[in-house]
CSV table of C-alpha atoms in Angstrom, one decimal:
chain,number,residue,atom,x,y,z
A,1,UNK,CA,-37.4,-8.8,-124.1
A,2,UNK,CA,-38.8,-12.1,-125.3
A,3,UNK,CA,-42.3,-11.9,-126.8
A,4,UNK,CA,-45.3,-13.0,-124.7
A,5,UNK,CA,-46.9,-16.4,-124.9
A,6,UNK,CA,-50.5,-16.7,-126.4
A,7,UNK,CA,-53.5,-17.3,-124.2
A,8,UNK,CA,-54.9,-20.8,-124.2
A,9,UNK,CA,-56.7,-23.5,-122.2
A,10,UNK,CA,-54.9,-25.3,-119.3
A,11,UNK,CA,-52.9,-28.4,-120.1
A,12,UNK,CA,-53.4,-31.5,-117.9
A,13,UNK,CA,-50.4,-31.9,-115.5
A,14,UNK,CA,-49.3,-35.1,-117.2
A,15,UNK,CA,-49.4,-33.5,-120.6
A,16,UNK,CA,-51.9,-35.9,-122.0
A,17,UNK,CA,-53.6,-35.1,-125.4
A,18,UNK,CA,-57.2,-35.6,-126.5
A,19,UNK,CA,-57.8,-39.0,-128.3
A,20,UNK,CA,-58.5,-37.3,-131.6
A,21,UNK,CA,-55.0,-35.7,-131.6
A,22,UNK,CA,-53.4,-39.2,-131.2
A,23,UNK,CA,-55.6,-40.7,-134.0
A,24,UNK,CA,-53.5,-41.2,-137.1
A,25,UNK,CA,-50.2,-40.5,-135.2
A,26,UNK,CA,-47.4,-41.9,-137.3
A,27,UNK,CA,-49.2,-41.4,-140.6
A,28,UNK,CA,-48.1,-37.8,-140.7
A,29,UNK,CA,-44.4,-36.7,-140.7
A,30,UNK,CA,-43.1,-36.3,-137.2
A,31,UNK,CA,-40.2,-34.1,-136.0
A,32,UNK,CA,-38.6,-32.7,-132.9
A,33,UNK,CA,-37.7,-29.0,-132.3
A,34,UNK,CA,-35.3,-28.5,-129.4
A,35,UNK,CA,-35.0,-24.9,-128.0
A,36,UNK,CA,-31.7,-24.0,-126.4
A,37,UNK,CA,-32.4,-20.7,-124.7
A,38,UNK,CA,-28.8,-19.5,-124.0
A,39,UNK,CA,-26.9,-16.7,-125.7
A,40,UNK,CA,-23.6,-15.1,-124.9
A,41,UNK,CA,-25.1,-11.6,-125.4
A,42,UNK,CA,-28.6,-10.4,-126.4
A,43,UNK,CA,-28.7,-9.0,-130.0
A,44,UNK,CA,-30.5,-5.7,-130.2
A,45,UNK,CA,-33.1,-6.8,-132.7
A,46,UNK,CA,-33.9,-10.2,-131.1
A,47,UNK,CA,-37.2,-10.9,-129.2
A,48,UNK,CA,-36.7,-14.7,-129.1
A,49,UNK,CA,-36.9,-16.6,-125.8
A,50,UNK,CA,-33.2,-16.3,-124.9
A,51,UNK,CA,-31.2,-15.6,-121.8
A,52,UNK,CA,-27.7,-14.6,-121.0
A,53,UNK,CA,-25.7,-16.0,-118.1
A,54,UNK,CA,-26.2,-12.7,-116.2
A,55,UNK,CA,-30.0,-12.9,-116.7
A,56,UNK,CA,-30.1,-16.4,-115.3
A,57,UNK,CA,-27.7,-16.0,-112.3
A,58,UNK,CA,-30.6,-15.3,-109.9
A,59,UNK,CA,-32.4,-18.5,-111.0
A,60,UNK,CA,-29.6,-20.7,-109.6
A,61,UNK,CA,-28.3,-24.0,-110.9
A,62,UNK,CA,-31.8,-25.3,-111.9
A,63,UNK,CA,-31.7,-23.0,-115.0
A,64,UNK,CA,-27.9,-23.4,-115.7
A,65,UNK,CA,-26.4,-24.5,-119.0
A,66,UNK,CA,-24.7,-27.3,-117.2
A,67,UNK,CA,-28.0,-29.0,-116.2
A,68,UNK,CA,-29.9,-28.2,-119.4
A,69,UNK,CA,-29.3,-31.4,-121.3
A,70,UNK,CA,-30.7,-33.5,-118.4
A,71,UNK,CA,-33.8,-31.4,-118.3
A,72,UNK,CA,-34.3,-31.7,-122.0
A,73,UNK,CA,-33.9,-35.5,-121.8
A,74,UNK,CA,-36.6,-35.6,-119.2
A,75,UNK,CA,-39.0,-33.8,-121.6
A,76,UNK,CA,-38.1,-36.2,-124.4
A,77,UNK,CA,-39.1,-39.1,-122.1
A,78,UNK,CA,-42.3,-37.2,-121.2
A,79,UNK,CA,-43.1,-36.9,-124.9
A,80,UNK,CA,-42.8,-40.7,-125.3
A,81,UNK,CA,-45.2,-41.3,-122.4
A,82,UNK,CA,-47.7,-38.8,-123.8
A,83,UNK,CA,-47.6,-40.1,-127.4
A,84,UNK,CA,-47.9,-43.7,-126.3
A,85,UNK,CA,-46.6,-46.7,-128.2
A,86,UNK,CA,-47.2,-45.5,-131.8
A,87,UNK,CA,-44.3,-46.1,-134.2
A,88,UNK,CA,-42.9,-42.6,-134.6
A,89,UNK,CA,-39.5,-42.6,-136.3
A,90,UNK,CA,-38.4,-39.0,-136.2
A,91,UNK,CA,-37.8,-37.6,-139.7
A,92,UNK,CA,-36.3,-34.2,-138.6
A,93,UNK,CA,-34.6,-32.8,-135.5
A,94,UNK,CA,-33.8,-29.1,-135.3
A,95,UNK,CA,-31.9,-27.5,-132.4
A,96,UNK,CA,-32.5,-23.8,-132.4
A,97,UNK,CA,-32.3,-20.9,-130.0
A,98,UNK,CA,-30.6,-19.0,-128.7
A,99,UNK,CA,-27.2,-20.5,-129.5
A,100,UNK,CA,-27.3,-24.3,-129.1
A,101,UNK,CA,-23.5,-24.5,-129.7
A,102,UNK,CA,-22.9,-22.5,-126.5
A,103,UNK,CA,-23.4,-26.0,-124.9
A,104,UNK,CA,-20.7,-28.6,-125.1
A,105,UNK,CA,-21.0,-30.8,-128.2
A,106,UNK,CA,-21.5,-33.8,-126.0
A,107,UNK,CA,-24.7,-32.2,-124.6
A,108,UNK,CA,-26.2,-31.7,-128.0
A,109,UNK,CA,-25.3,-35.3,-128.9
A,110,UNK,CA,-26.9,-36.4,-125.6
A,111,UNK,CA,-30.2,-34.7,-126.4
A,112,UNK,CA,-30.2,-36.2,-129.9
A,113,UNK,CA,-29.4,-39.6,-128.3
A,114,UNK,CA,-32.5,-39.4,-126.1
A,115,UNK,CA,-34.7,-38.7,-129.1
A,116,UNK,CA,-33.1,-41.7,-130.9
A,117,UNK,CA,-33.6,-44.0,-127.9
A,118,UNK,CA,-37.2,-43.0,-127.2
A,119,UNK,CA,-38.5,-42.7,-130.7
A,120,UNK,CA,-35.9,-43.9,-133.2
A,121,UNK,CA,-34.7,-41.9,-136.2
A,122,UNK,CA,-35.9,-42.4,-139.8
A,123,UNK,CA,-33.1,-43.8,-142.0
A,124,UNK,CA,-32.9,-40.5,-143.9
A,125,UNK,CA,-33.5,-38.2,-140.9
A,126,UNK,CA,-32.4,-34.6,-141.2
A,127,UNK,CA,-30.6,-33.5,-138.0
A,128,UNK,CA,-29.9,-29.8,-137.8
A,129,UNK,CA,-28.4,-27.4,-135.3
A,130,UNK,CA,-28.1,-23.7,-135.4
A,131,UNK,CA,-24.7,-22.2,-134.6
A,132,UNK,CA,-23.0,-18.9,-134.2
A,133,UNK,CA,-19.8,-18.7,-136.1
A,134,UNK,CA,-17.6,-17.9,-133.1
A,135,UNK,CA,-19.1,-20.7,-131.0
A,136,UNK,CA,-17.7,-23.7,-133.0
A,137,UNK,CA,-14.3,-24.9,-134.2
A,138,UNK,CA,-13.3,-27.9,-136.3
A,139,UNK,CA,-13.1,-30.3,-133.3
A,140,UNK,CA,-16.6,-29.2,-132.1
A,141,UNK,CA,-18.0,-29.7,-135.6
A,142,UNK,CA,-16.4,-33.2,-135.9
A,143,UNK,CA,-17.9,-34.2,-132.6
A,144,UNK,CA,-21.4,-33.1,-133.7
A,145,UNK,CA,-21.0,-35.0,-137.0
A,146,UNK,CA,-19.8,-38.1,-135.2
A,147,UNK,CA,-22.8,-37.8,-132.9
A,148,UNK,CA,-25.4,-37.9,-135.8
A,149,UNK,CA,-25.9,-34.3,-136.9
A,150,UNK,CA,-25.9,-33.9,-140.7
A,151,UNK,CA,-27.0,-30.3,-141.2
A,152,UNK,CA,-25.9,-27.0,-139.7
A,153,UNK,CA,-27.1,-23.5,-140.0
A,154,UNK,CA,-24.8,-20.6,-139.3
A,155,UNK,CA,-26.0,-17.1,-138.4
A,156,UNK,CA,-24.0,-14.9,-140.8
A,157,UNK,CA,-26.5,-12.0,-141.1
A,158,UNK,CA,-24.1,-9.7,-143.0
A,159,UNK,CA,-20.5,-9.5,-144.3
A,160,UNK,CA,-20.2,-5.8,-143.5
A,161,UNK,CA,-18.7,-4.9,-140.0
A,162,UNK,CA,-20.9,-1.8,-139.5
A,163,UNK,CA,-24.0,-3.8,-140.2
A,164,UNK,CA,-22.9,-6.5,-137.8
A,165,UNK,CA,-22.1,-3.9,-135.1
A,166,UNK,CA,-25.6,-2.3,-135.4
A,167,UNK,CA,-27.2,-5.8,-135.0
A,168,UNK,CA,-24.9,-6.5,-132.0
A,169,UNK,CA,-23.4,-9.5,-133.8
A,170,UNK,CA,-19.9,-10.2,-132.5
A,171,UNK,CA,-18.4,-12.6,-135.1
A,172,UNK,CA,-15.6,-11.5,-137.3
A,173,UNK,CA,-16.5,-10.9,-141.0
A,174,UNK,CA,-15.2,-13.9,-142.9
A,175,UNK,CA,-15.7,-16.3,-140.0
A,176,UNK,CA,-19.1,-17.6,-141.3
A,177,UNK,CA,-17.5,-18.5,-144.7
A,178,UNK,CA,-14.7,-20.3,-142.9
A,179,UNK,CA,-17.3,-22.2,-140.9
A,180,UNK,CA,-18.9,-23.5,-144.1
A,181,UNK,CA,-15.5,-25.0,-145.1
A,182,UNK,CA,-15.0,-26.5,-141.6
A,183,UNK,CA,-18.4,-28.0,-141.6
A,184,UNK,CA,-17.8,-29.6,-145.0
A,185,UNK,CA,-14.5,-30.9,-143.8
A,186,UNK,CA,-16.2,-32.5,-140.8
A,187,UNK,CA,-18.6,-34.3,-143.2
A,188,UNK,CA,-21.8,-32.3,-142.9
A,189,UNK,CA,-24.1,-33.1,-145.8
A,190,UNK,CA,-25.9,-29.7,-145.8
A,191,UNK,CA,-25.0,-26.2,-144.7
A,192,UNK,CA,-27.1,-23.1,-144.4
A,193,UNK,CA,-26.2,-19.4,-144.0
A,194,UNK,CA,-28.7,-17.1,-142.5
A,195,UNK,CA,-28.7,-13.5,-143.8
A,196,UNK,CA,-30.7,-10.4,-142.7
A,197,UNK,CA,-31.4,-7.4,-145.0
A,198,UNK,CA,-32.8,-4.0,-144.3
A,199,UNK,CA,-30.7,-3.0,-141.3
A,200,UNK,CA,-30.5,0.8,-140.8
A,201,UNK,CA,-27.3,2.0,-142.4
A,202,UNK,CA,-27.1,-0.9,-144.8
A,203,UNK,CA,-26.8,0.1,-148.5
A,204,UNK,CA,-27.6,-1.9,-151.6
A,205,UNK,CA,-23.9,-2.4,-152.1
A,206,UNK,CA,-23.5,-3.7,-148.6
A,207,UNK,CA,-26.3,-6.2,-149.2
A,208,UNK,CA,-24.8,-7.3,-152.5
A,209,UNK,CA,-21.4,-7.9,-150.8
A,210,UNK,CA,-23.1,-10.0,-148.1
A,211,UNK,CA,-24.8,-12.2,-150.8
A,212,UNK,CA,-21.5,-12.5,-152.7
A,213,UNK,CA,-19.7,-13.6,-149.6
A,214,UNK,CA,-22.4,-16.1,-148.7
A,215,UNK,CA,-22.6,-17.6,-152.2
A,216,UNK,CA,-18.8,-17.7,-152.4
A,217,UNK,CA,-18.6,-19.8,-149.3
A,218,UNK,CA,-20.5,-22.6,-151.1
A,219,UNK,CA,-23.4,-23.5,-148.8
A,220,UNK,CA,-26.2,-25.5,-150.4
A,221,UNK,CA,-28.9,-23.4,-148.6
A,222,UNK,CA,-29.3,-19.7,-148.0
A,223,UNK,CA,-32.0,-18.0,-145.9
A,224,UNK,CA,-32.6,-14.3,-146.3
A,225,UNK,CA,-35.0,-12.4,-143.9
A,226,UNK,CA,-36.0,-8.8,-143.8
A,227,UNK,CA,-35.2,-7.1,-140.5
A,228,UNK,CA,-38.3,-6.7,-138.4
A,229,UNK,CA,-38.2,-4.1,-135.6
A,230,UNK,CA,-39.9,-6.0,-132.8
A,231,UNK,CA,-41.5,-4.1,-129.9
A,232,UNK,CA,-39.6,-4.3,-126.7
A,233,UNK,CA,-36.2,-4.7,-128.3
A,234,UNK,CA,-33.2,-2.4,-128.0
A,235,UNK,CA,-33.4,-1.7,-131.7
A,236,UNK,CA,-37.0,-0.7,-131.4
A,237,UNK,CA,-36.2,1.7,-128.6
A,238,UNK,CA,-33.4,3.3,-130.8
A,239,UNK,CA,-35.8,3.7,-133.7
A,240,UNK,CA,-38.4,5.2,-131.4
A,241,UNK,CA,-35.9,7.7,-130.1
A,242,UNK,CA,-35.0,8.7,-133.6
A,243,UNK,CA,-31.4,7.5,-133.4
A,244,UNK,CA,-32.0,5.1,-136.3
A,245,UNK,CA,-34.3,5.3,-139.3
A,246,UNK,CA,-37.0,2.8,-139.9
A,247,UNK,CA,-36.4,1.0,-143.2
A,248,UNK,CA,-39.4,1.3,-145.5
A,249,UNK,CA,-41.2,-1.4,-147.5
A,250,UNK,CA,-39.8,-0.3,-150.8
A,251,UNK,CA,-36.2,-0.7,-149.6
A,252,UNK,CA,-37.0,-4.2,-148.3
A,253,UNK,CA,-38.6,-5.1,-151.7
A,254,UNK,CA,-35.5,-3.8,-153.5
A,255,UNK,CA,-33.2,-5.9,-151.3
A,256,UNK,CA,-35.4,-9.0,-151.9
A,257,UNK,CA,-35.1,-8.5,-155.7
A,258,UNK,CA,-31.3,-8.2,-155.3
A,259,UNK,CA,-31.2,-11.4,-153.3
A,260,UNK,CA,-33.4,-13.3,-155.9
A,261,UNK,CA,-31.2,-12.1,-158.7
A,262,UNK,CA,-27.9,-12.9,-157.0
A,263,UNK,CA,-29.0,-16.3,-155.7
A,264,UNK,CA,-30.6,-17.4,-158.9
A,265,UNK,CA,-27.5,-16.5,-160.9
A,266,UNK,CA,-25.5,-18.6,-158.5
A,267,UNK,CA,-27.7,-21.7,-159.0
A,268,UNK,CA,-30.0,-21.4,-156.0
A,269,UNK,CA,-33.8,-21.8,-156.4
A,270,UNK,CA,-36.4,-20.5,-154.0
A,271,UNK,CA,-38.7,-23.0,-152.5
A,272,UNK,CA,-40.2,-20.8,-149.7
A,273,UNK,CA,-40.4,-17.0,-149.8
A,274,UNK,CA,-37.3,-16.5,-147.6
A,275,UNK,CA,-35.3,-19.7,-148.5
A,276,UNK,CA,-33.2,-20.9,-151.4
A,277,UNK,CA,-31.4,-24.2,-152.1
A,278,UNK,CA,-29.1,-25.5,-154.8
A,279,UNK,CA,-31.0,-28.9,-154.9
A,280,UNK,CA,-34.2,-30.3,-153.6
A,281,UNK,CA,-32.1,-32.4,-151.2
A,282,UNK,CA,-30.7,-29.2,-149.8
A,283,UNK,CA,-34.0,-27.9,-148.7
A,284,UNK,CA,-34.7,-27.7,-144.9
A,285,UNK,CA,-37.0,-30.7,-144.4
A,286,UNK,CA,-37.7,-29.6,-140.8
A,287,UNK,CA,-39.2,-26.3,-141.9
A,288,UNK,CA,-41.1,-28.1,-144.7
A,289,UNK,CA,-42.7,-30.2,-142.0
A,290,UNK,CA,-43.9,-27.0,-140.3
A,291,UNK,CA,-45.2,-25.5,-143.6
A,292,UNK,CA,-47.1,-28.6,-144.7
A,293,UNK,CA,-48.9,-29.5,-141.5
A,294,UNK,CA,-46.8,-32.2,-140.0
A,295,UNK,CA,-46.6,-33.1,-136.3
A,296,UNK,CA,-43.7,-32.0,-134.1
A,297,UNK,CA,-42.8,-32.0,-130.4
A,298,UNK,CA,-41.2,-28.7,-129.3
A,299,UNK,CA,-39.0,-29.4,-126.3
A,300,UNK,CA,-37.4,-26.7,-124.1
A,301,UNK,CA,-38.5,-23.4,-122.5
A,302,UNK,CA,-41.1,-21.5,-124.6
A,303,UNK,CA,-41.1,-24.2,-127.3
A,304,UNK,CA,-44.3,-24.8,-129.3
A,305,UNK,CA,-45.6,-28.2,-130.3
A,306,UNK,CA,-48.3,-29.4,-132.7
A,307,UNK,CA,-49.8,-32.9,-132.9
A,308,UNK,CA,-53.1,-33.8,-134.6
A,309,UNK,CA,-54.6,-30.3,-134.5
A,310,UNK,CA,-53.5,-29.5,-130.9
A,311,UNK,CA,-51.0,-26.8,-130.4
A,312,UNK,CA,-49.3,-26.2,-127.0
A,313,UNK,CA,-46.4,-24.2,-125.6
A,314,UNK,CA,-44.0,-24.5,-122.7
A,315,UNK,CA,-43.2,-22.2,-119.8
A,316,UNK,CA,-40.7,-19.6,-121.1
A,317,UNK,CA,-38.3,-19.2,-118.3
A,318,UNK,CA,-35.7,-22.0,-118.0
A,319,UNK,CA,-36.1,-22.1,-114.2
A,320,UNK,CA,-39.9,-22.6,-114.4
A,321,UNK,CA,-39.4,-25.2,-117.2
A,322,UNK,CA,-36.9,-27.2,-115.1
A,323,UNK,CA,-39.0,-27.0,-112.0
A,324,UNK,CA,-42.0,-28.5,-113.7
A,325,UNK,CA,-40.0,-31.4,-115.0
A,326,UNK,CA,-38.4,-32.0,-111.6
A,327,UNK,CA,-41.8,-32.3,-110.1
A,328,UNK,CA,-43.0,-34.8,-112.7
A,329,UNK,CA,-45.3,-32.2,-114.4
A,330,UNK,CA,-45.5,-31.2,-118.0
A,331,UNK,CA,-43.8,-27.8,-118.6
A,332,UNK,CA,-46.6,-26.9,-121.0
A,333,UNK,CA,-48.6,-23.8,-119.8
A,334,UNK,CA,-51.4,-23.6,-122.4
A,335,UNK,CA,-52.8,-25.1,-125.5
A,336,UNK,CA,-55.4,-24.6,-128.2
A,337,UNK,CA,-57.4,-27.1,-130.3
A,338,UNK,CA,-57.5,-26.0,-133.9
A,339,UNK,CA,-60.9,-26.4,-135.5
A,340,UNK,CA,-61.3,-27.4,-139.1
A,341,UNK,CA,-61.6,-23.7,-140.3
A,342,UNK,CA,-58.5,-22.8,-138.3
A,343,UNK,CA,-56.6,-25.6,-140.0
A,344,UNK,CA,-57.8,-24.6,-143.4
A,345,UNK,CA,-56.7,-21.0,-143.0
A,346,UNK,CA,-53.3,-22.1,-141.6
A,347,UNK,CA,-52.7,-24.3,-144.6
A,348,UNK,CA,-53.3,-21.3,-146.9
A,349,UNK,CA,-51.1,-19.0,-144.8
A,350,UNK,CA,-48.2,-21.5,-144.9
A,351,UNK,CA,-48.5,-23.3,-148.2
A,352,UNK,CA,-49.0,-20.1,-150.2
A,353,UNK,CA,-45.4,-19.1,-149.3
A,354,UNK,CA,-44.1,-22.3,-150.9
A,355,UNK,CA,-43.0,-22.6,-154.5
A,356,UNK,CA,-45.8,-25.1,-155.2
A,357,UNK,CA,-48.4,-22.9,-153.6
A,358,UNK,CA,-51.7,-24.1,-152.1
A,359,UNK,CA,-54.6,-26.0,-153.7
A,360,UNK,CA,-57.4,-23.7,-155.0
A,361,UNK,CA,-59.8,-26.1,-153.3
A,362,UNK,CA,-58.8,-24.7,-150.0
A,363,UNK,CA,-60.2,-21.3,-150.9
A,364,UNK,CA,-63.7,-20.0,-150.1
A,365,UNK,CA,-65.8,-18.4,-152.8
A,366,UNK,CA,-64.4,-15.0,-151.7
A,367,UNK,CA,-60.9,-16.4,-151.7
A,368,UNK,CA,-61.3,-17.7,-155.2
A,369,UNK,CA,-62.5,-14.3,-156.4
A,370,UNK,CA,-59.4,-12.8,-154.7
A,371,UNK,CA,-57.2,-15.3,-156.4
A,372,UNK,CA,-58.7,-14.3,-159.8
A,373,UNK,CA,-57.8,-10.6,-159.0
A,374,UNK,CA,-54.3,-11.6,-157.9
A,375,UNK,CA,-53.9,-13.6,-161.1
A,376,UNK,CA,-54.9,-10.6,-163.2
A,377,UNK,CA,-52.5,-8.4,-161.2
A,378,UNK,CA,-49.6,-10.7,-161.9
A,379,UNK,CA,-49.3,-11.9,-158.3
A,380,UNK,CA,-50.2,-15.5,-159.0
A,381,UNK,CA,-48.7,-17.8,-161.6
A,382,UNK,CA,-51.1,-18.6,-164.5
A,383,UNK,CA,-49.8,-22.1,-165.2
A,384,UNK,CA,-50.1,-23.1,-161.6
A,385,UNK,CA,-53.6,-21.6,-161.5
A,386,UNK,CA,-54.7,-23.6,-164.5
A,387,UNK,CA,-53.4,-26.7,-162.7
A,388,UNK,CA,-55.6,-25.9,-159.7
A,389,UNK,CA,-53.0,-24.2,-157.4
A,390,UNK,CA,-52.4,-20.6,-156.2
A,391,UNK,CA,-48.6,-20.1,-156.5
A,392,UNK,CA,-46.8,-16.8,-156.1
A,393,UNK,CA,-44.9,-15.0,-158.9
A,394,UNK,CA,-41.8,-13.0,-158.1
A,395,UNK,CA,-44.1,-9.9,-157.8
A,396,UNK,CA,-46.4,-11.9,-155.6
A,397,UNK,CA,-43.6,-12.9,-153.3
A,398,UNK,CA,-42.9,-9.2,-152.7
A,399,UNK,CA,-46.5,-8.7,-151.6
A,400,UNK,CA,-47.0,-12.2,-150.1
A,401,UNK,CA,-48.5,-11.0,-146.8
A,402,UNK,CA,-51.2,-9.0,-148.6
A,403,UNK,CA,-52.0,-11.8,-151.1
A,404,UNK,CA,-52.4,-14.2,-148.2
A,405,UNK,CA,-54.8,-11.8,-146.4
A,406,UNK,CA,-56.9,-11.4,-149.5
A,407,UNK,CA,-57.1,-15.2,-150.1
A,408,UNK,CA,-58.2,-16.1,-146.5
A,409,UNK,CA,-60.7,-13.2,-146.1
């Protein structure tokens, strides 16, 4: 089941924002996230806000895939009204889900076209869509590229059939690697492969084989995430019943070290704890916008937005989302205004995960003492510390969550 939305204060029916949130709009990087909530099947480990056709059948045509692009375009137009006349050329667009590529390519291009029409795209805008390997072919990729997409992220997860089966992933081993070649042939500038490690039943050799296959395909970006067993998922139920073992932290750490070794040897450099790229240009600029405090509008069911220290989130179910827009209301259900202390803590939480780290000036007196301890324990880089920044070492990356907790206490 999808995770629950947070609590928050009500949002005005027209979606309007406080004046302080609009101040300085356009001076910060601005991007769009578009959530496409449809999946062919529900993966056993996933708690994202996604729905299969069977789950939406009772909601009628208002929540159908066929009408989704029109609903999304309506929200983009709402965003333009809410944000006023400020010049806001969009630097990044990211279509995620779900499986955006379950929709026809023309629908993805239509949604991007609405963003281009209402806001304009920066000359060097990064435009990404996620894709499942079995949901695209060369003609589909060519249509996306022609329509303005220049980056694509394929969900590979593993190269081993038994690991894919446990994750309920239905693509054929080898298909993600073929997709990289097809995307390159279609003219995509940047290609990512997503991997997951720590699946029950996966061995170190399985993980090495997945890394070798991913690197061999030649993407310029690789993301590698540890499997998290989320409450309410089918995987969590199987672990609770004792059908599957829970992978411990030591195994996850070993797999991370294997990933760092393999990716570094192949010419990839980490720039965020779970992300590696062959060049600076290959980094995901949209995620960097999140991590460095930019503004973004999140469109679609359950999508979250952030502008000028105000964060809000949309209704999760596609039918409720579509109904709000049809009635001329914002689909946003709640929001929170981030105080100065909240924003300081968030900067530490996010920036510490980046290769450059966060400024020591963000830390409180207790945080500075914690940084000194982390430095002595080999968790923070001495050269960066001398330069006024807290930046993780390789050992620090293995213990990133704990280091962050210490620095913000």
